[in-house]
GROMACS .gro file of C-alpha atoms in nm:
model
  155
    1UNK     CA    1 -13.724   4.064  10.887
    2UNK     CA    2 -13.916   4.359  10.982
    3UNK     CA    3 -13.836   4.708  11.106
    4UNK     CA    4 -13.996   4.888  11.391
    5UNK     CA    5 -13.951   5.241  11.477
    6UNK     CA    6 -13.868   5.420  11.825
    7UNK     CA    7 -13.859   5.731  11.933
    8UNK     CA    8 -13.619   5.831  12.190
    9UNK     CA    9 -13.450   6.130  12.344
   10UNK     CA   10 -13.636   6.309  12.042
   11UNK     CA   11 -13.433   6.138  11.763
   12UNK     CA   12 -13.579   5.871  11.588
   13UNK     CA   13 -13.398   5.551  11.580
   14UNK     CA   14 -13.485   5.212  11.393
   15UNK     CA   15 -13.469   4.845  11.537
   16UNK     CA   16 -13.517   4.495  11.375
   17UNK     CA   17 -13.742   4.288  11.488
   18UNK     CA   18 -13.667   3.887  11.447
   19UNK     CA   19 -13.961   3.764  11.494
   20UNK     CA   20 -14.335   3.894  11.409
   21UNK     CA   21 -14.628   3.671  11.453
   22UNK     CA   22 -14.819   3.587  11.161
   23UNK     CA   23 -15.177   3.671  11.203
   24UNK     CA   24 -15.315   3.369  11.124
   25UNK     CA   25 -15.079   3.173  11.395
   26UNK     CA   26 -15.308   3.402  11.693
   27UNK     CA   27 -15.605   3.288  11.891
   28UNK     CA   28 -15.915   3.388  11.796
   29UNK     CA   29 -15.948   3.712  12.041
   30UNK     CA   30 -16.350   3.715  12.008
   31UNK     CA   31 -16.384   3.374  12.132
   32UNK     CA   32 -16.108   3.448  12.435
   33UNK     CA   33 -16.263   3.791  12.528
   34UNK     CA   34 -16.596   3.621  12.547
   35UNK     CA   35 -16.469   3.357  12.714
   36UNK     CA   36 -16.305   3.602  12.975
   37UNK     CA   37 -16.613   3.821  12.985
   38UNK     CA   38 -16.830   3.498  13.101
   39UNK     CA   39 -16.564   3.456  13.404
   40UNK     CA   40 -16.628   3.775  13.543
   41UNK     CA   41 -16.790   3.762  13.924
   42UNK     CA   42 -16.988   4.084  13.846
   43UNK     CA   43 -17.325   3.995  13.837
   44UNK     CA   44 -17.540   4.119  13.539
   45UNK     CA   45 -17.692   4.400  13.645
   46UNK     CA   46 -18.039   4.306  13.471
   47UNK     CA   47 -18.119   3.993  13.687
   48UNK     CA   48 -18.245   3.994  13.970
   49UNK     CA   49 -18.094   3.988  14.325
   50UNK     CA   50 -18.210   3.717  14.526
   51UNK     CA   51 -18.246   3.755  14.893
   52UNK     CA   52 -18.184   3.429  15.049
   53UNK     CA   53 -18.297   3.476  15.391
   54UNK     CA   54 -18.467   3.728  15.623
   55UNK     CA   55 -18.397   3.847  15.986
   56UNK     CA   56 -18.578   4.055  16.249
   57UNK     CA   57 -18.343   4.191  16.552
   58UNK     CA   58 -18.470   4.388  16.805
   59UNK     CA   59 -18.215   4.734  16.885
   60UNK     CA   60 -18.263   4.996  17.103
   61UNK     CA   61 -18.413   5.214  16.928
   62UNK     CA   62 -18.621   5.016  16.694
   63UNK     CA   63 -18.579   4.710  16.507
   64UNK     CA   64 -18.351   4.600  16.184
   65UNK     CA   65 -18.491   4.410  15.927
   66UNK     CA   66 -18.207   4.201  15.732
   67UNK     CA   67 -18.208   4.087  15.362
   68UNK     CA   68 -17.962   3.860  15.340
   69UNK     CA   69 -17.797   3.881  15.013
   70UNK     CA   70 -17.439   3.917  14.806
   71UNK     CA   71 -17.544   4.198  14.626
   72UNK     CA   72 -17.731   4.466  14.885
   73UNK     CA   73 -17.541   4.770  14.721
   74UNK     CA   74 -17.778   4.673  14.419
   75UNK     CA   75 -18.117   4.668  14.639
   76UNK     CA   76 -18.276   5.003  14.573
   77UNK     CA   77 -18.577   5.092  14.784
   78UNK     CA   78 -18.881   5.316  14.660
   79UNK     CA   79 -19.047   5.424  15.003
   80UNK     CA   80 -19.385   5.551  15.044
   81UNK     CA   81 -19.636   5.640  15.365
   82UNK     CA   82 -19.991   5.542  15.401
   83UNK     CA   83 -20.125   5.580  15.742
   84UNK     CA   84 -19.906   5.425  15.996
   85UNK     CA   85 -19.773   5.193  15.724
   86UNK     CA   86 -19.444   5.244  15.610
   87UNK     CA   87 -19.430   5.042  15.254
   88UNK     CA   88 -19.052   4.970  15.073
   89UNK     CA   89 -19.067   4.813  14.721
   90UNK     CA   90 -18.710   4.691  14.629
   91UNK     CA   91 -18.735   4.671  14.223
   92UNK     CA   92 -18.498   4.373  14.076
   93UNK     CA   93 -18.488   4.134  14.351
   94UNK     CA   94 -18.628   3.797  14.430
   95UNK     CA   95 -18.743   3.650  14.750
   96UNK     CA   96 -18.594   3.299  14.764
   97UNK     CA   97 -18.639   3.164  15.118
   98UNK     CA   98 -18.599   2.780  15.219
   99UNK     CA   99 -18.923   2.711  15.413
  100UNK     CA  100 -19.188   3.013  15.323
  101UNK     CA  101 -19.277   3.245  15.057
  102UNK     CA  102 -19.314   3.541  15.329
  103UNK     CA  103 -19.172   3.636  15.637
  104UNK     CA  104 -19.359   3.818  15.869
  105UNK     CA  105 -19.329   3.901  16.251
  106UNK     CA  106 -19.628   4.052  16.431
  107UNK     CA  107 -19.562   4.272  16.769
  108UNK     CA  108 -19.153   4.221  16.731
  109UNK     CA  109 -19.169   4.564  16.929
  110UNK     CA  110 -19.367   4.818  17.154
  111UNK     CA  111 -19.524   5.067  16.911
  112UNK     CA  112 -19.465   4.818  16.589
  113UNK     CA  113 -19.781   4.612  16.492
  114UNK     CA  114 -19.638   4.426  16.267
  115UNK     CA  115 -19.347   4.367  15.927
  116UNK     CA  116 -19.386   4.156  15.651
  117UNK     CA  117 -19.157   4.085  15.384
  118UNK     CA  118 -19.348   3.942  15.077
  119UNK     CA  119 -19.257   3.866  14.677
  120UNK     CA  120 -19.519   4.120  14.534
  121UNK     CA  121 -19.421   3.968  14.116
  122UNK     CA  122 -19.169   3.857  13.954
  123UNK     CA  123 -18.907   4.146  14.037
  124UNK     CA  124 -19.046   4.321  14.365
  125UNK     CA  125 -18.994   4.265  14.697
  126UNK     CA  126 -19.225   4.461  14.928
  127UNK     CA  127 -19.130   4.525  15.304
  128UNK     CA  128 -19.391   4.646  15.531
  129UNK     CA  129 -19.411   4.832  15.836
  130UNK     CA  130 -19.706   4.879  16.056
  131UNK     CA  131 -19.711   5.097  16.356
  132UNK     CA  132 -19.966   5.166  16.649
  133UNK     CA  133 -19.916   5.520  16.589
  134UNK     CA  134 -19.727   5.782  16.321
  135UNK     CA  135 -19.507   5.621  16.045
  136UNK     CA  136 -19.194   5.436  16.124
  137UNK     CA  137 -18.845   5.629  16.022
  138UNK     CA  138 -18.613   5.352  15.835
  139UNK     CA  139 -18.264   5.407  15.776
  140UNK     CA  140 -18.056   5.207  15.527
  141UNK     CA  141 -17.743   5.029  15.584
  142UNK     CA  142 -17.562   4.794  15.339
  143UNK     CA  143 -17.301   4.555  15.410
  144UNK     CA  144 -17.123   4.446  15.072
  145UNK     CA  145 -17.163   4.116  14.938
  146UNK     CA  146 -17.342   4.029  15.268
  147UNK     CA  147 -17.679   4.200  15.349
  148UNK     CA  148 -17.937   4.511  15.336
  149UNK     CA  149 -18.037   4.662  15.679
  150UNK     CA  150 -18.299   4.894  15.717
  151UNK     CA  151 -18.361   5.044  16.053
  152UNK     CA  152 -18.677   5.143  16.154
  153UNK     CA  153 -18.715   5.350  16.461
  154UNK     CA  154 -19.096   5.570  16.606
  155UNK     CA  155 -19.064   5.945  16.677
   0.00000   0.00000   0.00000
């Protein structure tokens, strides 16, 4: 029999305890928490996202280009300008299409020459924005475990 000790209202009181499991009677807690860790859903945050599908819609104001994906909140852009070519490299992320290795649409809109979306290596996804005049303005919009958005609209 062993004793266990509570504290209550201050005063310290002692209880029996009947039953105490012997060590070597317990699981093996590595191999469980392992075990548990390799149920988790949240993806590892060192692979790569893979963006399963592409889509161009035409707005009002602009266009939306949509990467399909489960994991947009991870999909950061780096943006840069040269000319009239807006350029967005997403780091960690795959392009896995079903039927191409690019997707491109040329004139979707007045004013936009033409987007690409293209595997640049391994890890980088490159999006590409061409305009007849003055560099596009994007805007980003996620919707969890569903898709990036980025809005591109002219001055």
């Amino acid at each position: 029999m062993g004793l266990f000790s509570v504290l209550t209202a201050g005063q310290a009181s002692v209880q029996a305890i009947d039953k105490i499991p012997e060590l070597n009677r317990r699981e093996n807690l590595t191999v469980n928490t392992k075990h548990w860790l390799s149920q988790l859903s949240t993806p590892d945050a060192k692979s790569p996202v893979q963006v399963k599908k592409v889509n161009l819609k035409v707005t009002k104001t602009g266009i939306e280009v949509i990467l399909e994906t489960n994991q947009g909140e991870r999909l950061q852009p780096n943006t840069r300008s040269e000319g009239n070519t807006l350029i967005l490299d997403i780091l960690n992320s795959q392009l896995v299409l079903p039927n191409a290795q690019e997707f491109r649409s040329d004139q979707p809109v007045a004013g936009i020459t033409s987007v690409t979306v293209t595997q640049v290596d391994g890890n980088i996804i490159r999006v590409t924005v061409i305009a007849d005049a003055g560099v596009p303005k994007v805007e980003l919009f996620d919707i969890p475990n569903e898709a990036l958005i980025f809005g591109f609209t002219l001055h």
